[in-house]
Amino acid sequence: MSYSIDDIKLGDMIWVELKGPDQNYGYGEVINLWKDLDTGYEFFDFHCLINGGQRSGRIDLIIEKPSVRMTSKLLQSRKEFNEIMKEKNR
C-alpha cells in the first residue's frame, strides 16, 4: 500500500526504513508531518523506540508488516530501556 501525508496522523505508531542508524529500520510515534518542497518527498518525525532519539522517515518507506527480527529488536530495546530506568530510580 502506498501512503500519503493525508493518511498519517500525529500519534500514529509506524515502522519505517531508515538509513544511517545501527538498525536499518525504526519504530515510533509520529510527532510531526512535513513535505520537502524541493524533492516532493513527504516526511514524518518520530521518537524512535529502536535506535533512540528523534528521527525523520519518508512516508513512501513505511513498513506495513514488520519481520520477526524487527519485533524482537523492539522487545529487546524496550527491555534494556526498562532495566536502565530501574537502575536510575534506585
Short mmCIF file of C-alpha atoms in Angstrom, two decimals:
data_model
loop_
_atom_site.label_atom_id
_atom_site.label_comp_id
_atom_site.label_asym_id
_atom_site.label_seq_id
_atom_site.Cartn_x
_atom_site.Cartn_y
_atom_site.Cartn_z
CA MET A 1 0.00 0.00 0.00
CA SER A 2 1.19 3.49 -0.79
CA TYR A 3 0.73 6.11 1.91
CA SER A 4 0.45 9.89 1.65
CA ILE A 5 0.75 12.64 4.22
CA ASP A 6 -3.05 12.67 4.50
CA ASP A 7 -3.07 9.02 5.67
CA ILE A 8 -0.77 9.65 8.67
CA LYS A 9 -1.88 11.29 11.91
CA LEU A 10 0.06 12.64 14.87
CA GLY A 11 0.33 9.87 17.46
CA ASP A 12 0.35 7.01 14.92
CA MET A 13 2.89 4.27 15.70
CA ILE A 14 4.81 3.49 12.50
CA TRP A 15 7.60 1.21 11.26
CA VAL A 16 9.85 2.79 8.61
CA GLU A 17 13.03 2.03 6.65
CA LEU A 18 15.96 4.23 7.75
CA LYS A 19 19.49 4.83 6.54
CA GLY A 20 22.28 5.56 8.97
CA PRO A 21 21.39 4.03 12.36
CA ASP A 22 22.64 0.62 13.53
CA GLN A 23 19.34 -0.90 12.54
CA ASN A 24 18.06 -0.07 9.05
CA TYR A 25 14.54 0.49 10.38
CA GLY A 26 12.79 2.41 13.10
CA TYR A 27 9.53 2.38 15.01
CA GLY A 28 7.85 5.11 16.95
CA GLU A 29 5.16 7.70 17.49
CA VAL A 30 4.64 10.37 14.82
CA ILE A 31 5.18 13.88 16.24
CA ASN A 32 5.32 15.99 13.07
CA LEU A 33 4.44 15.75 9.36
CA TRP A 34 6.09 17.78 6.60
CA LYS A 35 6.88 17.88 2.89
CA ASP A 36 10.19 18.79 1.24
CA LEU A 37 9.20 21.30 -1.42
CA ASP A 38 12.39 20.74 -3.47
CA THR A 39 12.04 16.95 -3.83
CA GLY A 40 8.32 16.49 -3.20
CA TYR A 41 9.01 13.74 -0.64
CA GLU A 42 6.68 13.60 2.36
CA PHE A 43 8.23 13.00 5.78
CA PHE A 44 7.28 12.43 9.39
CA ASP A 45 9.30 12.98 12.55
CA PHE A 46 9.05 10.39 15.32
CA HIS A 47 10.60 9.26 18.60
CA CYS A 48 12.38 6.03 17.65
CA LEU A 49 11.97 3.20 20.16
CA ILE A 50 14.54 1.02 18.35
CA ASN A 51 17.52 3.34 17.81
CA GLY A 52 16.67 6.10 20.27
CA GLY A 53 16.28 9.79 19.63
CA GLN A 54 14.14 11.79 17.29
CA ARG A 55 14.30 10.71 13.66
CA SER A 56 12.68 11.52 10.34
CA GLY A 57 11.24 8.93 8.00
CA ARG A 58 9.92 9.15 4.47
CA ILE A 59 6.27 8.28 4.14
CA ASP A 60 6.95 6.23 1.00
CA LEU A 61 9.31 4.00 3.05
CA ILE A 62 6.74 2.96 5.68
CA ILE A 63 6.89 -0.74 6.52
CA GLU A 64 3.41 -2.26 6.65
CA LYS A 65 4.30 -5.56 8.29
CA PRO A 66 7.47 -5.81 10.42
CA SER A 67 9.50 -9.00 10.36
CA VAL A 68 10.03 -11.23 13.40
CA ARG A 69 13.60 -9.87 13.67
CA MET A 70 12.25 -6.32 13.81
CA THR A 71 9.66 -7.03 16.51
CA SER A 72 12.26 -8.97 18.52
CA LYS A 73 14.61 -6.00 18.37
CA LEU A 74 11.81 -3.73 19.61
CA LEU A 75 11.16 -6.02 22.58
CA GLN A 76 14.89 -6.18 23.35
CA SER A 77 15.22 -2.38 23.16
CA ARG A 78 12.24 -1.84 25.47
CA LYS A 79 13.62 -4.40 27.96
CA GLU A 80 17.02 -2.67 28.01
CA PHE A 81 15.35 0.71 28.48
CA ASN A 82 13.26 -0.58 31.40
CA GLU A 83 16.38 -2.05 33.08
CA ILE A 84 18.19 1.28 32.77
CA MET A 85 15.23 3.12 34.26
CA LYS A 86 15.12 0.68 37.21
CA GLU A 87 18.81 1.36 37.91
CA LYS A 88 18.25 5.10 37.67
CA ASN A 89 15.39 5.03 40.18
CA ARG A 90 17.36 3.15 42.84
#
